[in-house]
PDB file of C-alpha atoms and ligand atoms in Angstrom:
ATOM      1  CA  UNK A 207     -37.278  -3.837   2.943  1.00 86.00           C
ATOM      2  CA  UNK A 208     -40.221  -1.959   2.031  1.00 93.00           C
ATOM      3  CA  UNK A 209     -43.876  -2.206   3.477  1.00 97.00           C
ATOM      4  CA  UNK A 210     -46.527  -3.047   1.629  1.00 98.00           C
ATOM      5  CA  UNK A 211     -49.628  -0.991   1.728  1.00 98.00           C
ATOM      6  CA  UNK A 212     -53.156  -0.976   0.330  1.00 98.00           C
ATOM      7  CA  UNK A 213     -54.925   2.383   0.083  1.00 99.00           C
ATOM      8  CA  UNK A 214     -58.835   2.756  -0.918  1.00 98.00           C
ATOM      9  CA  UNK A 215     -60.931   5.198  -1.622  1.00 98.00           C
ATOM     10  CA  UNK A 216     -64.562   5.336  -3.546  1.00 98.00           C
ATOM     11  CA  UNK A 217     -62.231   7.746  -6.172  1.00 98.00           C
ATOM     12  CA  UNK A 218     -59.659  10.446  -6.037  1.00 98.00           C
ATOM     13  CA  UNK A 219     -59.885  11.416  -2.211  1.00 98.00           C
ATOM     14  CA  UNK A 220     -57.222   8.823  -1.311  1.00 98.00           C
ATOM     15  CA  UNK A 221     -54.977  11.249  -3.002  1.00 98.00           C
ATOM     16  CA  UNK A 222     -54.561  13.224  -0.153  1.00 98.00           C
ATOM     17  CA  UNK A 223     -53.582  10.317   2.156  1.00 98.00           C
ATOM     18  CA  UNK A 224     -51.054   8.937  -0.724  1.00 98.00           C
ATOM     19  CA  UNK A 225     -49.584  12.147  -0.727  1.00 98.00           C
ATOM     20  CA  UNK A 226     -49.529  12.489   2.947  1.00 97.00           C
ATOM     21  CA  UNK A 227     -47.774   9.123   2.898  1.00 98.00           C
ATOM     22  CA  UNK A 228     -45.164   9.220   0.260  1.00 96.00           C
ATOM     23  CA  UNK A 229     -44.140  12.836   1.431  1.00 94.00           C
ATOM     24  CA  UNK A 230     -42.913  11.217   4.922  1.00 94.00           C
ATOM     25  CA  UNK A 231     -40.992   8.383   3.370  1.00 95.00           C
ATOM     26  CA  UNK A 232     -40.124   6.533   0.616  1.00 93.00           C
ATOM     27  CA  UNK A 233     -39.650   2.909   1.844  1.00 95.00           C
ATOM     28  CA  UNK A 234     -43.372   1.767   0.652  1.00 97.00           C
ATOM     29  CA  UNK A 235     -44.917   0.153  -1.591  1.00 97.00           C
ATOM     30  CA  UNK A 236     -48.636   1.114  -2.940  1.00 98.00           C
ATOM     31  CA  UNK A 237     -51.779  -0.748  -3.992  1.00 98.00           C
ATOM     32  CA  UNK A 238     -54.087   1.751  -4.934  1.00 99.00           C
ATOM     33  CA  UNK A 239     -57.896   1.292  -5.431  1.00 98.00           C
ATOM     34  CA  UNK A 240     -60.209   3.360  -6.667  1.00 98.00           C
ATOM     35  CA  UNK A 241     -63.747   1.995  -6.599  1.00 98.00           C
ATOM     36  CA  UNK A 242     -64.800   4.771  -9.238  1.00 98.00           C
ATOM     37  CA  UNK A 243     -67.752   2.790 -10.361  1.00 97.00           C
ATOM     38  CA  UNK A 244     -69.598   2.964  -7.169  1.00 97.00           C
ATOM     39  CA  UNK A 245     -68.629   6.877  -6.677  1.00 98.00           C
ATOM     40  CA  UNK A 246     -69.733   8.637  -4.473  1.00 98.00           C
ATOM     41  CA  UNK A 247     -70.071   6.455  -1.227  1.00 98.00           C
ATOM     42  CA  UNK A 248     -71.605   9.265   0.691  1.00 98.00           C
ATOM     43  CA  UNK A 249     -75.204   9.022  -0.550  1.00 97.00           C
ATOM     44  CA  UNK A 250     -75.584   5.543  -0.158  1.00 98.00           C
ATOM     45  CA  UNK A 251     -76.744   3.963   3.089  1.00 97.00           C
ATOM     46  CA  UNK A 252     -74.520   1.881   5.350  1.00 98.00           C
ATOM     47  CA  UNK A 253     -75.774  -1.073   4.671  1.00 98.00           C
ATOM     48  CA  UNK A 254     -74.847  -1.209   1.080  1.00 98.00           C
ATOM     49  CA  UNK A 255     -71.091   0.913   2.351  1.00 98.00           C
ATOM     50  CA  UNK A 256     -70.791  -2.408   4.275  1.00 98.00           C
ATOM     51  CA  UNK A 257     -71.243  -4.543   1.702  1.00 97.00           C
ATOM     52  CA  UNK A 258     -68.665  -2.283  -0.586  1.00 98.00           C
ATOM     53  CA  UNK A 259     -66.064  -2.950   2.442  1.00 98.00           C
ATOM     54  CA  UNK A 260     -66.057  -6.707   2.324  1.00 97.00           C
ATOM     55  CA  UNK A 261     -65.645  -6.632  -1.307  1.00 97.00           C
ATOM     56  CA  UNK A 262     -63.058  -4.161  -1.286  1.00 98.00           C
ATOM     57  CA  UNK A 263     -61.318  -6.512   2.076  1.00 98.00           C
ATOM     58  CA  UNK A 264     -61.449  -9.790  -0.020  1.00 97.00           C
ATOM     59  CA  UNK A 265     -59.929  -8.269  -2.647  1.00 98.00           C
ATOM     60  CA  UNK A 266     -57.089  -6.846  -0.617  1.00 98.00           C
ATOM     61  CA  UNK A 267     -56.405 -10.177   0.735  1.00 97.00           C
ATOM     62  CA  UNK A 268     -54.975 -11.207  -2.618  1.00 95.00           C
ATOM     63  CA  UNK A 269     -52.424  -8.192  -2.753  1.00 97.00           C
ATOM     64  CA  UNK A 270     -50.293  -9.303   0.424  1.00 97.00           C
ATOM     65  CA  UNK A 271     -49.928  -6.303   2.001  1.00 98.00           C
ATOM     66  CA  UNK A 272     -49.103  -5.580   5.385  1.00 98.00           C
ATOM     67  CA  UNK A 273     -51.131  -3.217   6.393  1.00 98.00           C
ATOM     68  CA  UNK A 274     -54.366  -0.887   5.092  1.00 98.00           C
ATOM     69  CA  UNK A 275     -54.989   2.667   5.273  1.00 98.00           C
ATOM     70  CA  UNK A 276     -58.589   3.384   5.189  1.00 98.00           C
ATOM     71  CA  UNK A 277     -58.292   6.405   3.495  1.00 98.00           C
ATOM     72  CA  UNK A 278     -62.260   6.945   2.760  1.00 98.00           C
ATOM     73  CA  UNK A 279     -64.034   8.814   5.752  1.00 98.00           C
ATOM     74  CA  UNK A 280     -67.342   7.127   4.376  1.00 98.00           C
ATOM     75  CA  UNK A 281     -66.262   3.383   4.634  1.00 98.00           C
ATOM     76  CA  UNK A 282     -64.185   3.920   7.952  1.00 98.00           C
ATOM     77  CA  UNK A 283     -67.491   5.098   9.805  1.00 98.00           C
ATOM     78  CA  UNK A 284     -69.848   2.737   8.199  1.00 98.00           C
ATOM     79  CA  UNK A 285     -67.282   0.035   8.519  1.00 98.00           C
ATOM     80  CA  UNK A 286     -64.224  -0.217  10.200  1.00 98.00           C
ATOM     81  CA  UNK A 287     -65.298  -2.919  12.562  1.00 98.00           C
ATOM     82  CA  UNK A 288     -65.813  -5.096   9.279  1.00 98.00           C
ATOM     83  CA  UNK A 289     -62.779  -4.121   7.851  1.00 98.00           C
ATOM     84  CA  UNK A 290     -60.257  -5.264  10.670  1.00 97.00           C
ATOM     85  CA  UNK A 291     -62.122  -8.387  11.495  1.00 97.00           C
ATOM     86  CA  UNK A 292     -61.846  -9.612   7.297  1.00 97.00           C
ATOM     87  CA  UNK A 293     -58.067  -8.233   7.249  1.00 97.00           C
ATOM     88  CA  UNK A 294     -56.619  -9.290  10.109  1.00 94.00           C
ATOM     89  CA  UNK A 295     -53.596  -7.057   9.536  1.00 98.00           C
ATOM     90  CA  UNK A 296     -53.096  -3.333  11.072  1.00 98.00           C
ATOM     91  CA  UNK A 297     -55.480  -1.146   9.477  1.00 98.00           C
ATOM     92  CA  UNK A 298     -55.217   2.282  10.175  1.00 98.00           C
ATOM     93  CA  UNK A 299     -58.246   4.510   9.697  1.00 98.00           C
ATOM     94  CA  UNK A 300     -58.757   8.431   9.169  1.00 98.00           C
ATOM     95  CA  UNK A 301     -61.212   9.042  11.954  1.00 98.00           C
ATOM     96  CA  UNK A 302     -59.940   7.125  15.254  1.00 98.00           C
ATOM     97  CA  UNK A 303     -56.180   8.683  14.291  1.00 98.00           C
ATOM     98  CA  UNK A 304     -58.166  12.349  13.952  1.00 98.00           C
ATOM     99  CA  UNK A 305     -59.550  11.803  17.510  1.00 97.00           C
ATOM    100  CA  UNK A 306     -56.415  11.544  19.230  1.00 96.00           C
ATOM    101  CA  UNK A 307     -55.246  15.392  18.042  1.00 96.00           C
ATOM    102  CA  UNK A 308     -58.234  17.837  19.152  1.00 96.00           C
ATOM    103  CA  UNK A 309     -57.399  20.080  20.549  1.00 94.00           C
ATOM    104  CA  UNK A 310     -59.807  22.581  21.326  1.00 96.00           C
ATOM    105  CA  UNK A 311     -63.204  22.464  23.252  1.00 97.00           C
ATOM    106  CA  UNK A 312     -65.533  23.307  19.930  1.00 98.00           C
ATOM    107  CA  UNK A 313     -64.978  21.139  17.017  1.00 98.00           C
ATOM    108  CA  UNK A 314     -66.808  21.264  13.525  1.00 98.00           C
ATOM    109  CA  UNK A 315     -66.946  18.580  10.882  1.00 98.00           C
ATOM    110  CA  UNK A 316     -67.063  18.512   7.454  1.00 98.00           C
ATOM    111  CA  UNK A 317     -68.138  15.285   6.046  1.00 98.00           C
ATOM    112  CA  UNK A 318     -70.447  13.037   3.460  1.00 98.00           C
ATOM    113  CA  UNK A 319     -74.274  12.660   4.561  1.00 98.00           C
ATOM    114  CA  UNK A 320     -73.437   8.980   5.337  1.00 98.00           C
ATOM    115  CA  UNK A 321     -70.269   9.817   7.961  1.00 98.00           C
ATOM    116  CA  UNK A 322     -72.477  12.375   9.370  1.00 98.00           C
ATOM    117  CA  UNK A 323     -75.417   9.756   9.557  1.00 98.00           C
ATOM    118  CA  UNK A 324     -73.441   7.271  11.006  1.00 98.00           C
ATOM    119  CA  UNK A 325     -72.273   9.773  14.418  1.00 98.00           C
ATOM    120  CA  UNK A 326     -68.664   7.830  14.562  1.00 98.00           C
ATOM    121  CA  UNK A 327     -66.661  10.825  14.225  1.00 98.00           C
ATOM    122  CA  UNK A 328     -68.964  12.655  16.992  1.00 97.00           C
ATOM    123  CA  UNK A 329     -69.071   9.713  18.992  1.00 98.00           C
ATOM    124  CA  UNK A 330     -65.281   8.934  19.104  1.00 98.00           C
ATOM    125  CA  UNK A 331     -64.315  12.601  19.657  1.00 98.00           C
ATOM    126  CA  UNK A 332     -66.913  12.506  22.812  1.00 97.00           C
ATOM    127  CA  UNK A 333     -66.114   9.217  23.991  1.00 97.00           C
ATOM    128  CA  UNK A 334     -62.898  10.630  24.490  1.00 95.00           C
ATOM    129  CA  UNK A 335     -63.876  14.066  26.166  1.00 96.00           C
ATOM    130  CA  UNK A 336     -67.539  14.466  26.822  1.00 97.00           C
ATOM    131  CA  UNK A 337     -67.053  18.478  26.706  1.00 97.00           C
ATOM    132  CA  UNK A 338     -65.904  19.061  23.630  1.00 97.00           C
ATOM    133  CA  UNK A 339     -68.845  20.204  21.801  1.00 98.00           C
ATOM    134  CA  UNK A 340     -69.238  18.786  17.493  1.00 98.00           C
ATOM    135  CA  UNK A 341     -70.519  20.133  15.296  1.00 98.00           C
ATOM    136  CA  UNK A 342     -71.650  18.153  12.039  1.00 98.00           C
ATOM    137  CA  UNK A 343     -72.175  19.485   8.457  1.00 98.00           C
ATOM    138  CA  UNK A 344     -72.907  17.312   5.157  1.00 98.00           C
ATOM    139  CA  UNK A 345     -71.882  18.054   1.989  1.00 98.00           C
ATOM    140  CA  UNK A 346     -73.865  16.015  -0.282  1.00 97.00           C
ATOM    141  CA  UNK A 347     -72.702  17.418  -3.334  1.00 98.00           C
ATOM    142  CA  UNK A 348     -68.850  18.075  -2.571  1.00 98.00           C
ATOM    143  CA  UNK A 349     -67.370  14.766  -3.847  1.00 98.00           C
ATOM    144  CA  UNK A 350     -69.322  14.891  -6.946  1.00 98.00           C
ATOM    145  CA  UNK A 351     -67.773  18.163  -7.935  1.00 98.00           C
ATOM    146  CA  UNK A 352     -64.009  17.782  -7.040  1.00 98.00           C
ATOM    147  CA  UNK A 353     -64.237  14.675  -8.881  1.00 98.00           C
ATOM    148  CA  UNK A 354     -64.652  16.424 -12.215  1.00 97.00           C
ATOM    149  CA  UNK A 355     -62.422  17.431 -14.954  1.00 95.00           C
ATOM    150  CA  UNK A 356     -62.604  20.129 -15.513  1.00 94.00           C
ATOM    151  CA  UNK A 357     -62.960  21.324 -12.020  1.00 95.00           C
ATOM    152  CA  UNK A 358     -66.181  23.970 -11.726  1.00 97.00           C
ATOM    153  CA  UNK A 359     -64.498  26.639  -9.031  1.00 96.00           C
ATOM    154  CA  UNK A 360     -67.516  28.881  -9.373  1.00 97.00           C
ATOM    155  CA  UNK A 361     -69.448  25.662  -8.320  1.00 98.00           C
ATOM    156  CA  UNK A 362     -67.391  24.254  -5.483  1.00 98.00           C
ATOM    157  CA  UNK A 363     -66.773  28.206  -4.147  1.00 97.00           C
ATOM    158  CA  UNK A 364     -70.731  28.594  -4.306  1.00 98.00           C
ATOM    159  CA  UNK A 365     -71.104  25.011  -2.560  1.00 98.00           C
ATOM    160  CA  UNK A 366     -68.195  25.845   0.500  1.00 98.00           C
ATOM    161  CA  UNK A 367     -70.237  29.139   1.539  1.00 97.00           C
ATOM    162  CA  UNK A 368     -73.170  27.316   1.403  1.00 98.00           C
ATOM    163  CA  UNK A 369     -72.019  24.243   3.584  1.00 98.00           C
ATOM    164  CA  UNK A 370     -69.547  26.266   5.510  1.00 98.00           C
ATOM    165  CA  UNK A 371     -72.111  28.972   6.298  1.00 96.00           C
ATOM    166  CA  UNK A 372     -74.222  27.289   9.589  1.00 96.00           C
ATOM    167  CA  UNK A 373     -71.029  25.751  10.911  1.00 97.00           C
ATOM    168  CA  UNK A 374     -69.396  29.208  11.226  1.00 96.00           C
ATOM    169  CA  UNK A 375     -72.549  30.438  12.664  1.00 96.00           C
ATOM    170  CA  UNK A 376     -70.945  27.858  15.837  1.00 96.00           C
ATOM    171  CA  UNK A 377     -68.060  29.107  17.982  1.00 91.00           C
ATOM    172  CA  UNK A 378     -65.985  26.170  15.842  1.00 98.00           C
ATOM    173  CA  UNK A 379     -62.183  26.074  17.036  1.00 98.00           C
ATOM    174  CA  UNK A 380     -61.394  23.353  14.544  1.00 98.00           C
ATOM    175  CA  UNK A 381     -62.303  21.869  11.944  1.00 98.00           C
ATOM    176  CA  UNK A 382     -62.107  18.502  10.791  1.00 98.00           C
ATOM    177  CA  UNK A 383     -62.219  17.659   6.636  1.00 98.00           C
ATOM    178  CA  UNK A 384     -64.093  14.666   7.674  1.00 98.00           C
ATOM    179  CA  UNK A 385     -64.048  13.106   3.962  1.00 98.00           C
ATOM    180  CA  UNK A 386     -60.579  12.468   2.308  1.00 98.00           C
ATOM    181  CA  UNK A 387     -61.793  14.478  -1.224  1.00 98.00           C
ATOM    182  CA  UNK A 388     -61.652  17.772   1.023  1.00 98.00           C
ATOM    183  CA  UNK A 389     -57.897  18.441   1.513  1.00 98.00           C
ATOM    184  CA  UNK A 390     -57.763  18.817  -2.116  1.00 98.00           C
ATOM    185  CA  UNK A 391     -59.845  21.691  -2.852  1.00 98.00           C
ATOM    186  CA  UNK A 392     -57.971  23.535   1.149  1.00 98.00           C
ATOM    187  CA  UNK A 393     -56.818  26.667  -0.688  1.00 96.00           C
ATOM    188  CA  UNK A 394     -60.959  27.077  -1.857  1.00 96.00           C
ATOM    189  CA  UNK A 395     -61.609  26.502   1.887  1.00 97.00           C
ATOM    190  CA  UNK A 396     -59.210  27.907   3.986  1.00 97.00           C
ATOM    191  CA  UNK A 397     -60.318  31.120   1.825  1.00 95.00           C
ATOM    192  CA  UNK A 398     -63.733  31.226   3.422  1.00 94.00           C
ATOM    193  CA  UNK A 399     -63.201  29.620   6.532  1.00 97.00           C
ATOM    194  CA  UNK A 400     -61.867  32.422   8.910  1.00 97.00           C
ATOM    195  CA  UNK A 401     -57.251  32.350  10.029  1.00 97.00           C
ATOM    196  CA  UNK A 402     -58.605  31.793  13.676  1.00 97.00           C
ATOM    197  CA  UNK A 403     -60.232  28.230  13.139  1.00 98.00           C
ATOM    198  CA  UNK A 404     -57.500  26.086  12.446  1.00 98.00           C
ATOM    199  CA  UNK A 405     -58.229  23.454   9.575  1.00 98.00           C
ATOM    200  CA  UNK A 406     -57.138  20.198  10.138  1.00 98.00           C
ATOM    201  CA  UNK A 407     -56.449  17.065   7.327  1.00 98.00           C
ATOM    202  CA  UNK A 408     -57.136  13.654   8.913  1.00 98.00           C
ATOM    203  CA  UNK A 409     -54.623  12.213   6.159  1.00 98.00           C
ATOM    204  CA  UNK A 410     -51.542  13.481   8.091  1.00 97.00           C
ATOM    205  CA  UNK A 411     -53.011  12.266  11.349  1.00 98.00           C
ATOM    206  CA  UNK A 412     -53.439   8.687   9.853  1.00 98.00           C
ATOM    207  CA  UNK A 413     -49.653   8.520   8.428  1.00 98.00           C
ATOM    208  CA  UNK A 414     -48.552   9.458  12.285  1.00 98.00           C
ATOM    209  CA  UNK A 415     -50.399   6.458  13.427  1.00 98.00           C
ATOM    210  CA  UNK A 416     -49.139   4.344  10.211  1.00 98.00           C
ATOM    211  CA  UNK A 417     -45.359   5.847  11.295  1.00 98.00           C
ATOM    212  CA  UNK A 418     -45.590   5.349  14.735  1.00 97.00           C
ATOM    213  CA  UNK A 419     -46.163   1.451  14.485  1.00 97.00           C
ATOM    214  CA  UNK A 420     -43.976   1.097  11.225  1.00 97.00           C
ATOM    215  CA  UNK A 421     -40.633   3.673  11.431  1.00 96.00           C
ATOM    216  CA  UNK A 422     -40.017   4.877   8.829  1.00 93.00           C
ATOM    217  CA  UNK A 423     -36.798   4.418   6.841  1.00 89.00           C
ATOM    218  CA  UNK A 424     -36.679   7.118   4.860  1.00 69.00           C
ATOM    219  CA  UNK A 425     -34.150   7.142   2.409  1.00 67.00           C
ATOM    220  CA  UNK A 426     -33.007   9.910  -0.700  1.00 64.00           C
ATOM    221  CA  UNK A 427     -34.025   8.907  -4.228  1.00 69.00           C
ATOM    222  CA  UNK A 428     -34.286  10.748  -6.754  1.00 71.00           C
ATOM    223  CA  UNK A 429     -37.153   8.552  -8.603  1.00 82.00           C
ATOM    224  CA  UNK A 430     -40.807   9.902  -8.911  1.00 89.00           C
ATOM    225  CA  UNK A 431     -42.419   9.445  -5.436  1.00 92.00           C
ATOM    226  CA  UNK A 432     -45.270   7.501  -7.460  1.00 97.00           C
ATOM    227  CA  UNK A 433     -42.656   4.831  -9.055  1.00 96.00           C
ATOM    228  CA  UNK A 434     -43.850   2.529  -5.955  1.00 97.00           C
ATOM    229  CA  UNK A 435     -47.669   2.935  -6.380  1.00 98.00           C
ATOM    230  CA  UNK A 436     -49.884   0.588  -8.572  1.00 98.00           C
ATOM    231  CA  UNK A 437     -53.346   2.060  -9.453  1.00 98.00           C
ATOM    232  CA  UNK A 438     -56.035  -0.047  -9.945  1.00 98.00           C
ATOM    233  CA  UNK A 439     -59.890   1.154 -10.386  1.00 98.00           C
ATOM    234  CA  UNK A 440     -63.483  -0.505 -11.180  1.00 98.00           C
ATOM    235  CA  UNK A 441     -64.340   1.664 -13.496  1.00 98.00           C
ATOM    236  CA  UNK A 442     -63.732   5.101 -15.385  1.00 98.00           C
ATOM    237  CA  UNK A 443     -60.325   3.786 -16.219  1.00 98.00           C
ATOM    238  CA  UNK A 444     -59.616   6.992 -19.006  1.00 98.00           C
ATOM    239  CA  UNK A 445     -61.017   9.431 -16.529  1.00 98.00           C
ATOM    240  CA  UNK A 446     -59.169   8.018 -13.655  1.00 98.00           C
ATOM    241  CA  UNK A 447     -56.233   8.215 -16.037  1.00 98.00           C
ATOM    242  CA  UNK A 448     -56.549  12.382 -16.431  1.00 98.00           C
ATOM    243  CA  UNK A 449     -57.010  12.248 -12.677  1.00 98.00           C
ATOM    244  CA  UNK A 450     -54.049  10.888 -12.717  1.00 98.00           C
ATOM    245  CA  UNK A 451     -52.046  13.824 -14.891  1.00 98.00           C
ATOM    246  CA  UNK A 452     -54.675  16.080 -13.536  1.00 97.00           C
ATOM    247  CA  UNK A 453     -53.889  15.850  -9.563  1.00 98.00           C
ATOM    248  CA  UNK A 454     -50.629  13.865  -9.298  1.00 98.00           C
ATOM    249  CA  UNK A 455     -49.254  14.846 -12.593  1.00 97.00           C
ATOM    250  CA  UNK A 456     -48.132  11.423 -13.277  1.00 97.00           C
ATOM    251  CA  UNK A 457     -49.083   9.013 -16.689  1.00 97.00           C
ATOM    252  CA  UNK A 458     -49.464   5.453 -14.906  1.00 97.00           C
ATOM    253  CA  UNK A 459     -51.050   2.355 -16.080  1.00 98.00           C
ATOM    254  CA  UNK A 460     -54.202   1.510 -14.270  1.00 98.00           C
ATOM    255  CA  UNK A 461     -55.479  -2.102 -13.772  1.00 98.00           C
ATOM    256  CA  UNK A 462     -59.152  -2.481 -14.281  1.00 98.00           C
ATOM    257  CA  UNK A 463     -61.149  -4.388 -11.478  1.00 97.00           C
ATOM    258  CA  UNK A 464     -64.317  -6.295 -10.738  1.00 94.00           C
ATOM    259  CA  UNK A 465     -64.858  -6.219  -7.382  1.00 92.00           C
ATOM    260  CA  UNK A 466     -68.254  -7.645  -7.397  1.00 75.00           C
ATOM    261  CA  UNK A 467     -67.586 -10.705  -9.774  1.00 54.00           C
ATOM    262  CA  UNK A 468     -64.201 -10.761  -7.564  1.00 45.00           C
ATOM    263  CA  UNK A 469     -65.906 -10.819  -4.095  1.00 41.00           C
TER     264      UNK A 469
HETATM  265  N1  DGL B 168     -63.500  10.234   0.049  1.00 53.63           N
HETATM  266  C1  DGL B 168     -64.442   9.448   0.767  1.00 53.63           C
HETATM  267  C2  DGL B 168     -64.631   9.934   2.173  1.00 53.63           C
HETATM  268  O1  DGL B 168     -63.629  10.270   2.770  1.00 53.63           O
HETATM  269  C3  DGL B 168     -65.675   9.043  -0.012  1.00 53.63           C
HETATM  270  C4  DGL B 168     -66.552  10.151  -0.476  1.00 53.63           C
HETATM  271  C5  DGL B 168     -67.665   9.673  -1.373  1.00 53.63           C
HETATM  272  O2  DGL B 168     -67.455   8.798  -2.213  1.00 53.63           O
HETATM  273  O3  DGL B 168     -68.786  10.189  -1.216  1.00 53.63           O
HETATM  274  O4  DGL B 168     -65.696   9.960   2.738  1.00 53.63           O
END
């Protein structure tokens, strides 16, 4: 039997946590949201990110699925209180699985202006080892840029010195991609960011907490990993679509939604 799953991200940052997912096993199922109409999340204040998350948790509620991996950064520090309480099914979340795999004494974090705002990630890694020192960094204008097609390199290269510049200024032993869009531009990053700081992607963290409570069955098929994954988006739908060739190199049909008449 396979598990049911919802994923959601404000766009394509889920990507990485699909991926993460569907490359340890194949006995899922996948409802995908992309809530492309409201992109980016990280600019807007919690309040409104809180509002986003009950829409986006009603809406789930129809899909009967079995579980939810918060696979937005933004949402799962503004919000992950509010998303458990509306679900009332396991939801797994980027940040609290991150926490339990630091390993060093000097952390730094990469992440929107509202995760930074918000102190979860700090506060979970301290509340959990007072010593280890964190160091925060937004990237206001990250998301925005991976999100286009074509991709600007000479942009996103010119915006990781610039954001990755004070944090390397620290005595950082790790860092965290604290936003799920960041995994997918690691080859730009691990380029500037020096071999002794080891990088670390909170997707693969969050499928060893999803794996750990559901074992995995994993099973050879020679299908497209994607066969099992519905997309659906609020918006965009024709971009979302070259996203879709773009990143995943798949042609999928994608289900347009209105959360807010919806909620
Ligand atoms: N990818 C999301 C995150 O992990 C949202 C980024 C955004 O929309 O600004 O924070």
């Amino acid at each position: 039997m396979k598990i049911r799953l919802g994923i959601f991200d404000s766009g394509i940052g889920g990507f990485s946590v699909l991926n993460s997912l569907l490359s340890s096993r194949t006995d899922v199922e996948v409802i995908y949201l992309a809530d492309l109409a409201r992109n980016p999340y990280g600019e807007k204040d919690s309040e409104e990110i809180r509002n986003i998350a009950i829409q986006i948790s009603d809406w789930f509620k129809e899909k009967d699925i079995d579980a939810l991996l918060i696979a937005c950064n933004t949402t799962n520090a503004c919000a992950l209180d509010l998303l458990q309480n509306n679900l009332k099914i396991p939801c797994f979340d980027l940040i609290t699985s991150v926490s339990k795999i630091i390993s060093s004494n000097s952390i730094g974090i990469l992440a929107t202006t509202a995760t930074v705002k918000s102190s979860f990630y700090k506060n979970i890694i301290k509340n959990r080892n007072p010593d280890i020192q964190v160091f925060q960094q937004s990237c206001p204008q990250f998301v925005s840029e991976i999100e286009k097609i074509p991709i600007n390199f000479e942009k996103i290269n010119f915006l990781a010195d610039l954001y990755l510049r004070p944090l390397l200024k620290k005595n950082i032993r790790e860092l965290i991609l604290g936003c799920s869009h960041y995994p997918l531009i690691y080859q730009i990053l691990r380029k500037t960011i020096p071999s002794n700081i080891k990088i670390i992607d909170p997707s693969i963290a969050l499928t060893n907490s999803l794996n750990n409570h559901f074992h995995p069955v994993k099973k050879n098929n020679n299908s497209n990993k994607y066969d099992n994954v519905e997309f659906f988006a609020t918006g965009k739908i024709d971009e979302f679509s070259l996203k879709l060739t773009n990143w995943l190199e798949i042609n999928k049909k994608i289900t347009l939604v209105n959360l807010r008449r919806e909620a």
